[in-house]
JSON list of C-alpha atoms in Angstrom, two decimals:
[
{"chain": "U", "resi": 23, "resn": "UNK", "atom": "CA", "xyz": [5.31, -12.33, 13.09]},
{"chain": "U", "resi": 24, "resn": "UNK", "atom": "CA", "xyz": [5.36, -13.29, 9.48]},
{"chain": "U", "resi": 25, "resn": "UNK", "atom": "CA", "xyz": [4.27, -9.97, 8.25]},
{"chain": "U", "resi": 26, "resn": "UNK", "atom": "CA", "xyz": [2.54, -8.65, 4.71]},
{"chain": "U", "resi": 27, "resn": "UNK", "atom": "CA", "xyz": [3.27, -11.05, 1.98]},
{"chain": "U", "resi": 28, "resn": "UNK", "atom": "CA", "xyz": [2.74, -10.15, -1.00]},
{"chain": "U", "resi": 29, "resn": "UNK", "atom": "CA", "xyz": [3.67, -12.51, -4.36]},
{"chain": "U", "resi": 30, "resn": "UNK", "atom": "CA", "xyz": [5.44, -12.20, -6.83]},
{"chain": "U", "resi": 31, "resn": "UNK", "atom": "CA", "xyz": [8.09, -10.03, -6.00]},
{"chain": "U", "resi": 32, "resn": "UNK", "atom": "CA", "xyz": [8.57, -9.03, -9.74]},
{"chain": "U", "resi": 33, "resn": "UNK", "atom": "CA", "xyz": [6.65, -9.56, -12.51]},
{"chain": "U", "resi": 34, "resn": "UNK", "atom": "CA", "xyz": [7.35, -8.71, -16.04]},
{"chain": "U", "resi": 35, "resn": "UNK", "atom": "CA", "xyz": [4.81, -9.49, -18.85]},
{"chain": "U", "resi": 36, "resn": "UNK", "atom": "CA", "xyz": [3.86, -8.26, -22.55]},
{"chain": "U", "resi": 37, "resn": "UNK", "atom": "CA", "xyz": [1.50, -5.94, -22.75]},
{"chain": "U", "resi": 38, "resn": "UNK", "atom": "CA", "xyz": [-2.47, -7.35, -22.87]},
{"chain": "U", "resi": 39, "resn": "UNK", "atom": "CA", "xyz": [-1.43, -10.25, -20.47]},
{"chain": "U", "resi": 40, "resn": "UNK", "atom": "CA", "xyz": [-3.58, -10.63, -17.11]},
{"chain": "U", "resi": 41, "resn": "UNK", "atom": "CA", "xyz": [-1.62, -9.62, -14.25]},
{"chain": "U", "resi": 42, "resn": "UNK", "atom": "CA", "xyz": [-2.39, -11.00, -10.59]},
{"chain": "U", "resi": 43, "resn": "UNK", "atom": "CA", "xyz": [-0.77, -9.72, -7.65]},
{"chain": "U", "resi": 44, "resn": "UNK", "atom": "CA", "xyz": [-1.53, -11.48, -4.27]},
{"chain": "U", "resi": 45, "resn": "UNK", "atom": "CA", "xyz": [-1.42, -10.45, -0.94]},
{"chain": "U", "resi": 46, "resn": "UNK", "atom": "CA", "xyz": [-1.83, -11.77, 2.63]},
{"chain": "U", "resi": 47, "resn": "UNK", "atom": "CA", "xyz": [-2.36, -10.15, 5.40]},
{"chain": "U", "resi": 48, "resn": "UNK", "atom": "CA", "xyz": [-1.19, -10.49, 9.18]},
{"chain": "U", "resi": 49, "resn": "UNK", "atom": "CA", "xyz": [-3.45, -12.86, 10.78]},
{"chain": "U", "resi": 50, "resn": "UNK", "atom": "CA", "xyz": [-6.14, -10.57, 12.54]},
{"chain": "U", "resi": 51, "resn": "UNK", "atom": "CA", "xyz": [-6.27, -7.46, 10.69]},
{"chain": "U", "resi": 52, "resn": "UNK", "atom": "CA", "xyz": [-9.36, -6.50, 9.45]},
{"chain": "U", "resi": 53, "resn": "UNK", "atom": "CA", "xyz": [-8.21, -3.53, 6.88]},
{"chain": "U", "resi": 54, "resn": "UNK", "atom": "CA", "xyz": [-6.71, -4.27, 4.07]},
{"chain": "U", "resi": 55, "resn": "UNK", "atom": "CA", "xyz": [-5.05, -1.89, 1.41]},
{"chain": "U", "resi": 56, "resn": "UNK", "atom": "CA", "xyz": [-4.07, -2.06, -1.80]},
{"chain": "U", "resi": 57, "resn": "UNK", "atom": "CA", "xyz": [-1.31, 0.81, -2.95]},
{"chain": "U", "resi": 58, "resn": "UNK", "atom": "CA", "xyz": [0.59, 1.65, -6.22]},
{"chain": "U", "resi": 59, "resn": "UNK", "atom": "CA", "xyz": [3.60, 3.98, -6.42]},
{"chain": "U", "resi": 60, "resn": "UNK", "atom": "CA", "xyz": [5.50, 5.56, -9.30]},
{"chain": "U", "resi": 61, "resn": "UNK", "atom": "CA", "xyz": [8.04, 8.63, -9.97]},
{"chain": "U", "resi": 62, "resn": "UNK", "atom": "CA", "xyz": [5.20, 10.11, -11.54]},
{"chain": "U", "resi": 63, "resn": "UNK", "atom": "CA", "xyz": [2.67, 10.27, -8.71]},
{"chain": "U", "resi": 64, "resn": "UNK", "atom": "CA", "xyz": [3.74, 8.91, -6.06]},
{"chain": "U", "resi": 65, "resn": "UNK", "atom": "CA", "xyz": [2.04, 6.48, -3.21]},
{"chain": "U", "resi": 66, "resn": "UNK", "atom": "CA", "xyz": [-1.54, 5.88, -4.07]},
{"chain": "U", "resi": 67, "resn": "UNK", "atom": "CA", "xyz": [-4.23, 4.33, -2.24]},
{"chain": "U", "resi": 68, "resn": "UNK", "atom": "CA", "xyz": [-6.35, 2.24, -5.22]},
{"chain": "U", "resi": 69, "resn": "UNK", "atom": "CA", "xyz": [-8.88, 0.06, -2.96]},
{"chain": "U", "resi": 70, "resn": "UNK", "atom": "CA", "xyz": [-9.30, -0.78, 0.94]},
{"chain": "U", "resi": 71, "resn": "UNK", "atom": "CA", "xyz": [-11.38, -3.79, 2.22]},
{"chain": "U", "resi": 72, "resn": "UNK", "atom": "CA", "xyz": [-13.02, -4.15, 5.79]},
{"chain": "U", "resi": 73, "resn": "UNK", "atom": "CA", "xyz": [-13.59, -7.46, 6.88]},
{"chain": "U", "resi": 74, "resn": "UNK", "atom": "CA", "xyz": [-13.42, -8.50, 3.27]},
{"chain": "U", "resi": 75, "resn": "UNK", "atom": "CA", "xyz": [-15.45, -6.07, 2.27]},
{"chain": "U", "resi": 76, "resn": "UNK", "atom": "CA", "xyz": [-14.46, -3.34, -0.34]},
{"chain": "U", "resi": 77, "resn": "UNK", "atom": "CA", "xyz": [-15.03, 0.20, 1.76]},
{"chain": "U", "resi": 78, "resn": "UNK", "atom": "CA", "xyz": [-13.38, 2.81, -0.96]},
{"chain": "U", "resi": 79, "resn": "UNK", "atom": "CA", "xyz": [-11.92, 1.74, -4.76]},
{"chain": "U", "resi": 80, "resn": "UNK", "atom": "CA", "xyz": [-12.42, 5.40, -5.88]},
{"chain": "U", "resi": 81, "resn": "UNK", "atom": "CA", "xyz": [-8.72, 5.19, -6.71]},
{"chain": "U", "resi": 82, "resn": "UNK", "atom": "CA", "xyz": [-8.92, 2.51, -9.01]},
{"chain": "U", "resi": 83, "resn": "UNK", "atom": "CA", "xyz": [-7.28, 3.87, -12.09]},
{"chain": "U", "resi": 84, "resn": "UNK", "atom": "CA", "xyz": [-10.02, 1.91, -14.48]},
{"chain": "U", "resi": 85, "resn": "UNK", "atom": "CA", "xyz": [-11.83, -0.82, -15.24]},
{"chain": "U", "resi": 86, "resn": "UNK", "atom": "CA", "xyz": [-9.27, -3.05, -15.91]},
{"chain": "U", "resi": 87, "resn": "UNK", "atom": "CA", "xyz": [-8.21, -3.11, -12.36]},
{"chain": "U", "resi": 88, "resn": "UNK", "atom": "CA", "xyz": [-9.94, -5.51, -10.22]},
{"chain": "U", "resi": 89, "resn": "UNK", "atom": "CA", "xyz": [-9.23, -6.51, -6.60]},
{"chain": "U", "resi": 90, "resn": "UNK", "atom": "CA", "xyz": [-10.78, -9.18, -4.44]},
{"chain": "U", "resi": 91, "resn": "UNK", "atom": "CA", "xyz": [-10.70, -10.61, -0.94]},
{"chain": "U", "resi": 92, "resn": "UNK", "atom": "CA", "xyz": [-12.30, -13.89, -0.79]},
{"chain": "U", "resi": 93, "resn": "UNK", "atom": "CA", "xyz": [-11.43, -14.29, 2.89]},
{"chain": "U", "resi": 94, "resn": "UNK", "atom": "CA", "xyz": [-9.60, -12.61, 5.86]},
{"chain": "U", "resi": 95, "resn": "UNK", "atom": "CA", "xyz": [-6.19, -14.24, 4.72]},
{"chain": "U", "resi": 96, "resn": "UNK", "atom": "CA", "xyz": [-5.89, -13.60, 0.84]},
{"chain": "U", "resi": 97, "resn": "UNK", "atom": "CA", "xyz": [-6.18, -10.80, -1.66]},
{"chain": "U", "resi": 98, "resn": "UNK", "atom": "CA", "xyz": [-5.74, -10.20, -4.95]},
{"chain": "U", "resi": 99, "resn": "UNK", "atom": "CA", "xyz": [-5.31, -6.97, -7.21]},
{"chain": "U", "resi": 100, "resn": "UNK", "atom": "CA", "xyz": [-5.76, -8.16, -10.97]},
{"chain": "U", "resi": 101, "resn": "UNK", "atom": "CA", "xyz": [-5.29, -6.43, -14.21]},
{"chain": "U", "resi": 102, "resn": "UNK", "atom": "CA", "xyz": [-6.61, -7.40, -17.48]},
{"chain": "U", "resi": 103, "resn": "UNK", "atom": "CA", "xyz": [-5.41, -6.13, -19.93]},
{"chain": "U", "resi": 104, "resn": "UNK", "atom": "CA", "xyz": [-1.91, -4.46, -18.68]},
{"chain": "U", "resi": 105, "resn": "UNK", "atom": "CA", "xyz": [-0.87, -1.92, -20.45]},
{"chain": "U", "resi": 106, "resn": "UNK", "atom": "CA", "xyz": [3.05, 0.07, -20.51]},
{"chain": "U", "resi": 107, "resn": "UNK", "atom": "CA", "xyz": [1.13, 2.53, -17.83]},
{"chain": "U", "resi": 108, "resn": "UNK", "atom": "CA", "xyz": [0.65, 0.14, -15.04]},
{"chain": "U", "resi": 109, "resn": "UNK", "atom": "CA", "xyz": [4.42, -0.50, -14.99]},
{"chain": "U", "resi": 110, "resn": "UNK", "atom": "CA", "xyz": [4.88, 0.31, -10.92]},
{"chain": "U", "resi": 111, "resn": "UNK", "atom": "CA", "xyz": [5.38, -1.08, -7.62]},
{"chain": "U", "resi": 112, "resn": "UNK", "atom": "CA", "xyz": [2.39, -2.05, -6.30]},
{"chain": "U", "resi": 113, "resn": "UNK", "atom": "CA", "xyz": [2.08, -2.50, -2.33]},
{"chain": "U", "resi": 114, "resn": "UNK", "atom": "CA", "xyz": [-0.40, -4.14, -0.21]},
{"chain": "U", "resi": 115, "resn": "UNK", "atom": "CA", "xyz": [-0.81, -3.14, 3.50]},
{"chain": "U", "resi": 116, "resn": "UNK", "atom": "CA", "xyz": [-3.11, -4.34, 6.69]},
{"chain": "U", "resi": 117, "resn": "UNK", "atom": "CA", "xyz": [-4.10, -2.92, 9.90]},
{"chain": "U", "resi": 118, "resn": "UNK", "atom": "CA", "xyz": [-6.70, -3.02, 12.33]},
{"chain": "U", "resi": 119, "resn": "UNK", "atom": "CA", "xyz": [-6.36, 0.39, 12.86]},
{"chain": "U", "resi": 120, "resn": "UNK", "atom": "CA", "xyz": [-2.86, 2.14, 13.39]},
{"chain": "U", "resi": 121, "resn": "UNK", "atom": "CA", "xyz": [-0.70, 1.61, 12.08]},
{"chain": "U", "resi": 122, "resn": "UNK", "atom": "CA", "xyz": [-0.96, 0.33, 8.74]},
{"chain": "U", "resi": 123, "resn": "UNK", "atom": "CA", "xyz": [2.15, -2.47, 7.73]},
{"chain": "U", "resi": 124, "resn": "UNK", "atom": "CA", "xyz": [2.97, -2.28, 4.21]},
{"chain": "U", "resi": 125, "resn": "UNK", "atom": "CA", "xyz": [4.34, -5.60, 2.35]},
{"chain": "U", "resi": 126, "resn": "UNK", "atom": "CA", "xyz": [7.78, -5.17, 0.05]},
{"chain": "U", "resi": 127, "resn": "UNK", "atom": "CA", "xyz": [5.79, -4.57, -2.83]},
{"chain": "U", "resi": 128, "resn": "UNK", "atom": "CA", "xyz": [5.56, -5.93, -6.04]},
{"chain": "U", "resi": 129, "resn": "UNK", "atom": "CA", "xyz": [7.60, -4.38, -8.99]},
{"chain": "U", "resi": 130, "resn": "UNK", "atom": "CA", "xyz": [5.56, -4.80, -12.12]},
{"chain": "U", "resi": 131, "resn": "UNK", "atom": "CA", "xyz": [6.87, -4.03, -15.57]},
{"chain": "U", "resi": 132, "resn": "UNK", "atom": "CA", "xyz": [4.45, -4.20, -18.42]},
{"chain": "U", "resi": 133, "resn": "UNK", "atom": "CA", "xyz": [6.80, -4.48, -22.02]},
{"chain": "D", "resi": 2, "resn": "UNK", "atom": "CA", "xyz": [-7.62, 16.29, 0.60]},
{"chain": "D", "resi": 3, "resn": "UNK", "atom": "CA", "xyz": [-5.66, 18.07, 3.31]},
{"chain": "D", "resi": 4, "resn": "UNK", "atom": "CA", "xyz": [-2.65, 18.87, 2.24]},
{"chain": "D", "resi": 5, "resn": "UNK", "atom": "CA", "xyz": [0.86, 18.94, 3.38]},
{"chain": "D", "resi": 6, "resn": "UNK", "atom": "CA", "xyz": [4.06, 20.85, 2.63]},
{"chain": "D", "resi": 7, "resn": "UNK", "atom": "CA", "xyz": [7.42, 19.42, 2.76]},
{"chain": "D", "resi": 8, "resn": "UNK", "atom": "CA", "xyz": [11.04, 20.15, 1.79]},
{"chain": "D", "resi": 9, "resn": "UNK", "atom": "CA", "xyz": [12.33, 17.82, -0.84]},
{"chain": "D", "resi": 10, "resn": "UNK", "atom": "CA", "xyz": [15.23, 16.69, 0.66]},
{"chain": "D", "resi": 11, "resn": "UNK", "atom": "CA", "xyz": [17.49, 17.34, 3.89]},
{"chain": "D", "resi": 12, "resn": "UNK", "atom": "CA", "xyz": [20.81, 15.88, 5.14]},
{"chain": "D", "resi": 13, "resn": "UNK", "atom": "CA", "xyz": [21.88, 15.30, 8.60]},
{"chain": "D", "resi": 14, "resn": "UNK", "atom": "CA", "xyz": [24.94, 14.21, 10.21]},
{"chain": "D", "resi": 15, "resn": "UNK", "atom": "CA", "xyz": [25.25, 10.40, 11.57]},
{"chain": "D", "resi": 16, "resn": "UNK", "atom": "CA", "xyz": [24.50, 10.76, 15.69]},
{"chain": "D", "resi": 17, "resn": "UNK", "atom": "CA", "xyz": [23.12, 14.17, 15.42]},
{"chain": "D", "resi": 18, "resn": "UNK", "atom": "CA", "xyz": [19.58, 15.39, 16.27]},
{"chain": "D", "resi": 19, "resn": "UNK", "atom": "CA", "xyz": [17.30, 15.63, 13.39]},
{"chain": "D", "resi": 20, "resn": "UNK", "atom": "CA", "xyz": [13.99, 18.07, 12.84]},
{"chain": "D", "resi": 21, "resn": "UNK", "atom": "CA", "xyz": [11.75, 17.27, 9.97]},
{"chain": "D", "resi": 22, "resn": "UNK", "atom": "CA", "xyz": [9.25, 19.97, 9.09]},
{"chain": "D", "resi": 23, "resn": "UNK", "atom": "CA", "xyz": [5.72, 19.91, 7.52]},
{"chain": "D", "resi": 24, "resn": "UNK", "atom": "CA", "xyz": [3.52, 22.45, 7.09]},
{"chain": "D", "resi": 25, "resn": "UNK", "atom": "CA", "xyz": [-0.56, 21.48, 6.93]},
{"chain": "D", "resi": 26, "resn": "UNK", "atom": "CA", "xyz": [-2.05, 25.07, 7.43]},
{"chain": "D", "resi": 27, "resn": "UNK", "atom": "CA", "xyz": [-5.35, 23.78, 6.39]},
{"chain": "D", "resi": 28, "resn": "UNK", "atom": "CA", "xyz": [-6.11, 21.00, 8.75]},
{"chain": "D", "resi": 29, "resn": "UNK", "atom": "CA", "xyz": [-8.89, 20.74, 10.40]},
{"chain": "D", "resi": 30, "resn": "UNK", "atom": "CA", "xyz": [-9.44, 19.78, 13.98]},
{"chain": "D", "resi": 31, "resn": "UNK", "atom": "CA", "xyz": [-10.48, 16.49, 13.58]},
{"chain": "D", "resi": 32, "resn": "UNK", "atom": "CA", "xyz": [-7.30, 15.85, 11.28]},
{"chain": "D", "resi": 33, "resn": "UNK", "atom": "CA", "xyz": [-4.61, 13.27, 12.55]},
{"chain": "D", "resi": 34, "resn": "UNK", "atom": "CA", "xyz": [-1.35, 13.77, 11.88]},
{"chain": "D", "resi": 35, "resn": "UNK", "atom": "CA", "xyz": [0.64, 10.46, 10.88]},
{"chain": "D", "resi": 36, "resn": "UNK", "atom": "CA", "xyz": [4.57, 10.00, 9.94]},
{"chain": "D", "resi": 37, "resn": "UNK", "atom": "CA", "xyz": [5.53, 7.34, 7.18]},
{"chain": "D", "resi": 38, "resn": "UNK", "atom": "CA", "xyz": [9.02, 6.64, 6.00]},
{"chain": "D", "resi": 39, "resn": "UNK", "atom": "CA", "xyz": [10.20, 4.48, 3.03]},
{"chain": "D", "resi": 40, "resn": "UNK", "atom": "CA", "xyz": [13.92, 2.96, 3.08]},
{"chain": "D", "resi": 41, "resn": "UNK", "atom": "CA", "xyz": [15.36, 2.02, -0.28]},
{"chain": "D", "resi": 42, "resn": "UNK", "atom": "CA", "xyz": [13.47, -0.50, -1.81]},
{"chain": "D", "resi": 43, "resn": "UNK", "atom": "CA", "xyz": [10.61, -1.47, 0.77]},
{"chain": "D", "resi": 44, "resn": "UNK", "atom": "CA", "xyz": [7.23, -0.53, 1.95]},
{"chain": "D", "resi": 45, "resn": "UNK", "atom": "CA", "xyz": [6.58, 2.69, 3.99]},
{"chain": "D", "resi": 46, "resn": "UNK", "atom": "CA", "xyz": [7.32, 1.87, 7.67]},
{"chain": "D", "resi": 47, "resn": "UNK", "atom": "CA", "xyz": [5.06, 3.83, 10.32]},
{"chain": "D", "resi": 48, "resn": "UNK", "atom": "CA", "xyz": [6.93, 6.46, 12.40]},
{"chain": "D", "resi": 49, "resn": "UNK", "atom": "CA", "xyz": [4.65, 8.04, 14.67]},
{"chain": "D", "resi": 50, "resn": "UNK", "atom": "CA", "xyz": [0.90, 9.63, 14.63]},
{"chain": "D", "resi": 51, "resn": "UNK", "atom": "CA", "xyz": [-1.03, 12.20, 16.48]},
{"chain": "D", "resi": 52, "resn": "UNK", "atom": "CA", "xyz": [-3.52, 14.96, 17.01]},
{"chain": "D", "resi": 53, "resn": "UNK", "atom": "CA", "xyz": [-3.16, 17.75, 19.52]},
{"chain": "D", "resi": 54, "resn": "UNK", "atom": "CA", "xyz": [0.03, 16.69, 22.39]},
{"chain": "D", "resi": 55, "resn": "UNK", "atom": "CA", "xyz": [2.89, 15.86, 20.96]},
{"chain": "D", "resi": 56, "resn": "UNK", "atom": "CA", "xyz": [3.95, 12.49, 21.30]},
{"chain": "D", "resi": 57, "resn": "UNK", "atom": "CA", "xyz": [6.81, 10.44, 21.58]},
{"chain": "D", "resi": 58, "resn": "UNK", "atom": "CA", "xyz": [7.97, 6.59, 21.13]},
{"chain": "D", "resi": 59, "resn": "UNK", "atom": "CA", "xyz": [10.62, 4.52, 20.95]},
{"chain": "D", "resi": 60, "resn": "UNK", "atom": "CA", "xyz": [11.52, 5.58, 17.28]},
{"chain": "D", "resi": 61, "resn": "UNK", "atom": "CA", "xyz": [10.82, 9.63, 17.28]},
{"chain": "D", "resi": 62, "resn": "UNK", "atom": "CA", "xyz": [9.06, 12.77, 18.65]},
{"chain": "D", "resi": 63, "resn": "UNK", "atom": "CA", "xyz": [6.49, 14.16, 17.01]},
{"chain": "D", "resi": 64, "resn": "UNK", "atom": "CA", "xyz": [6.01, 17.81, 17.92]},
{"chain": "D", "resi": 65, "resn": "UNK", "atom": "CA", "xyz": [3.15, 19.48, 16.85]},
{"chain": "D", "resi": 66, "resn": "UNK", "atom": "CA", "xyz": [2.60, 23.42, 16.90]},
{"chain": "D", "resi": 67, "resn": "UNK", "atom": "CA", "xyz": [0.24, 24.82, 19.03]},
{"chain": "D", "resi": 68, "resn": "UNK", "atom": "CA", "xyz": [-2.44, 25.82, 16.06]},
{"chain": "D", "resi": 69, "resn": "UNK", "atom": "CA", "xyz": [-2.14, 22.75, 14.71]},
{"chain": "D", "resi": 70, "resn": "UNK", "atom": "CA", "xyz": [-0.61, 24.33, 11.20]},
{"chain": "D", "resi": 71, "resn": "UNK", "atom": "CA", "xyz": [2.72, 22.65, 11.66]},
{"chain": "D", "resi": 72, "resn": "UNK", "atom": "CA", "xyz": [4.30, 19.78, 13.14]},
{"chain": "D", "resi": 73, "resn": "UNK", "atom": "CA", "xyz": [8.18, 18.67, 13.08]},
{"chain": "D", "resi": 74, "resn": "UNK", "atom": "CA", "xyz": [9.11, 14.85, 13.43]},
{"chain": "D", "resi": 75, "resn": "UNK", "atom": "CA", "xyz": [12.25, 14.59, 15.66]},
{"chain": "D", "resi": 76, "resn": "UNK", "atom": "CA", "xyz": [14.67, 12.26, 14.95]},
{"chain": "D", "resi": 77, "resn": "UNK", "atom": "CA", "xyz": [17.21, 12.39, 18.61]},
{"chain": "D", "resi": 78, "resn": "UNK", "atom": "CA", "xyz": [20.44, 10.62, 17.06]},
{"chain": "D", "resi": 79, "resn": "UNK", "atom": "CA", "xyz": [19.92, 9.96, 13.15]},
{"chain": "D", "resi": 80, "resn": "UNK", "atom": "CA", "xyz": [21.98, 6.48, 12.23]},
{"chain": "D", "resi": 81, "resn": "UNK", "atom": "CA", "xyz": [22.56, 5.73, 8.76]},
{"chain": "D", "resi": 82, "resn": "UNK", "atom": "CA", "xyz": [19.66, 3.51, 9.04]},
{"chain": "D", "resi": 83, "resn": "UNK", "atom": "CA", "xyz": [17.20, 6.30, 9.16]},
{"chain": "D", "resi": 84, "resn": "UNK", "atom": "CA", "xyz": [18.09, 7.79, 5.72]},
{"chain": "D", "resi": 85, "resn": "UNK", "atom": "CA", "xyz": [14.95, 7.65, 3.86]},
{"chain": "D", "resi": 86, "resn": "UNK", "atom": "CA", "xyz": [11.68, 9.49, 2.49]},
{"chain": "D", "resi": 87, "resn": "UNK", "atom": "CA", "xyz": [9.81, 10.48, 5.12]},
{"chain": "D", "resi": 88, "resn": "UNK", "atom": "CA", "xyz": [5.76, 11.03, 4.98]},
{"chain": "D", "resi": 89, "resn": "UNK", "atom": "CA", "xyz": [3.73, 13.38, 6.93]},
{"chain": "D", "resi": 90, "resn": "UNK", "atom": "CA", "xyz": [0.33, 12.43, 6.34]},
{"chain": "D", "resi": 91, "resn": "UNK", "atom": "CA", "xyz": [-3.11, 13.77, 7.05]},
{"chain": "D", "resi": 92, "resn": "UNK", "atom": "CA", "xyz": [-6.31, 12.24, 7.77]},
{"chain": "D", "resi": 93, "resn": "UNK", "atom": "CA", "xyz": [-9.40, 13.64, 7.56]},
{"chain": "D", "resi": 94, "resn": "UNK", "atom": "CA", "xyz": [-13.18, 11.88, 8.08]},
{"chain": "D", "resi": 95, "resn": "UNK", "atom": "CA", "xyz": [-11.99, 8.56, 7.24]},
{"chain": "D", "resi": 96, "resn": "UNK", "atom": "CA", "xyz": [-9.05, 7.34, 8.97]},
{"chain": "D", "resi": 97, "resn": "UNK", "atom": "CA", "xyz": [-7.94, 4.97, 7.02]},
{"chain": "D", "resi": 98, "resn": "UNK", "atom": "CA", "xyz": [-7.50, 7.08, 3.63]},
{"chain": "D", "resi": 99, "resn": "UNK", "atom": "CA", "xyz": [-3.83, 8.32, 3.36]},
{"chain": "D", "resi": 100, "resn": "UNK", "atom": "CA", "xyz": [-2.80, 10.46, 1.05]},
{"chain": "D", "resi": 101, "resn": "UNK", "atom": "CA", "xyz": [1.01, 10.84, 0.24]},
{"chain": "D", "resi": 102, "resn": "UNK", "atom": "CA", "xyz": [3.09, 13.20, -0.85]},
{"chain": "D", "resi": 103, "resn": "UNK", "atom": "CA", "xyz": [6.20, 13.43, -2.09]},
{"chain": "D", "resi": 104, "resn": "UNK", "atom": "CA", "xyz": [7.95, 13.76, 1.25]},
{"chain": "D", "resi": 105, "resn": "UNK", "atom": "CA", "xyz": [11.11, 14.42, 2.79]},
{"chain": "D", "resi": 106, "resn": "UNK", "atom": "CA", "xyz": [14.40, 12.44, 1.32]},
{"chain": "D", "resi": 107, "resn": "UNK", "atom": "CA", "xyz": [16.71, 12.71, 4.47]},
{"chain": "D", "resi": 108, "resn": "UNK", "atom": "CA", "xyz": [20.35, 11.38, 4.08]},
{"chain": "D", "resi": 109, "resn": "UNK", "atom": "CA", "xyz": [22.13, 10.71, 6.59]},
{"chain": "D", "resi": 110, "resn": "UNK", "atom": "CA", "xyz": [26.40, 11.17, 6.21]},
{"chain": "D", "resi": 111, "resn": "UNK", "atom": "CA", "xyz": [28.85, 9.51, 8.54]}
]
């Protein structure tokens, strides 16, 4: 079992570049989660999908975060513009129910 | 949210029992309890969840207090693999929606 992939592992870009992160999901799992972590606050849930579907983004920081599933194998979390602030790991998870199984994350770093 | 209380950090000695605490005194009855840990430099790994019994599997024992205020993950023989942060984790009305806190840091000494 091939696990959450997510892609890139790091990223580093100037600040007011688009950013996409991708994810993709074990093969049958019909949640899908996208997560962001820093010192500062911690694990946070941004956006889940069911059945490609977005069920909660009330913790999407702001418009400049966007996050799509176009189908049941492949997601993306996209920011435009990044700013210093989004500088994090960001972590993508799946379930189809519990447990959720996280990815390795990506470690962005906006300069 | 419901919230939950933790202690910051905790150390425990390699092949010795270990009990992680966390205190939820306002959960409600319909509240699951889940454990989450984090190793170094990957994604949170699930531990264990329940709601009233306590339960146990091949990686821990989750014991959970009678009112449902408390619960205690138990760790039987702590390796140095198990040093990490470990999450205790409510979730109420929609099951999905985890909320983290800033957990337990448990290092484990040989």
């Amino acid at each position: 079992d091939a696990g959450v992939i997510q892609s890139p592992r790091h990223e580093v870009t100037e600040m007011g570049q688009e950013v996409t992160l991708r994810c993709k999901p074990i093969s049958g799992h019909d949640y899908l989660f996208w997560y962001r972590q820093t010192m500062m606050r911690g694990l946070e849930l941004l956006i889940y999908f069911n059945n490609n579907v977005p069920i909660d983004d009330s913790g999407m920081p702001e418009d400049r975060f966007s996050a799509k599933m176009p189908n049941a194998s492949f997601s993306t979390l996209k920011i435009q513009p990044s700013e210093p602030r989004d500088s994090a790991v960001y972590f993508c998870a799946s379930s189809s129910g519990v447990p959720q199984h996280f990815g390795d994350g990506t470690r962005l770093s906006i300069l | 949210d419901a919230k939950t209380t933790q202690p910051n950090s905790m150390e425990s000695n390699e092949e010795e029992p270990v009990h992680l605490p966390c205190n939820h005194s306002t959960i409600s009855g319909t509240d699951y309890i889940h454990w989450y840990r984090q190793l170094p430099s990957q994604g949170p790994e699930y531990v264990i969840h329940g709601l009233t019994s306590n339960v146990n599997n091949r990686m821990a024992s989750l014991a959970i207090a009678e009112d449902r205020k408390s619960s205690t993950l138990i760790l039987h023989r702590a390796t140095l693999r198990d040093a990490a942060v470990y999450y205790c984790i409510l979730t109420r009305v929609d099951f999905n929606k985890f909320y983290f806190g800033s957990g337990t840091k448990l290092n484990v000494k040989p």
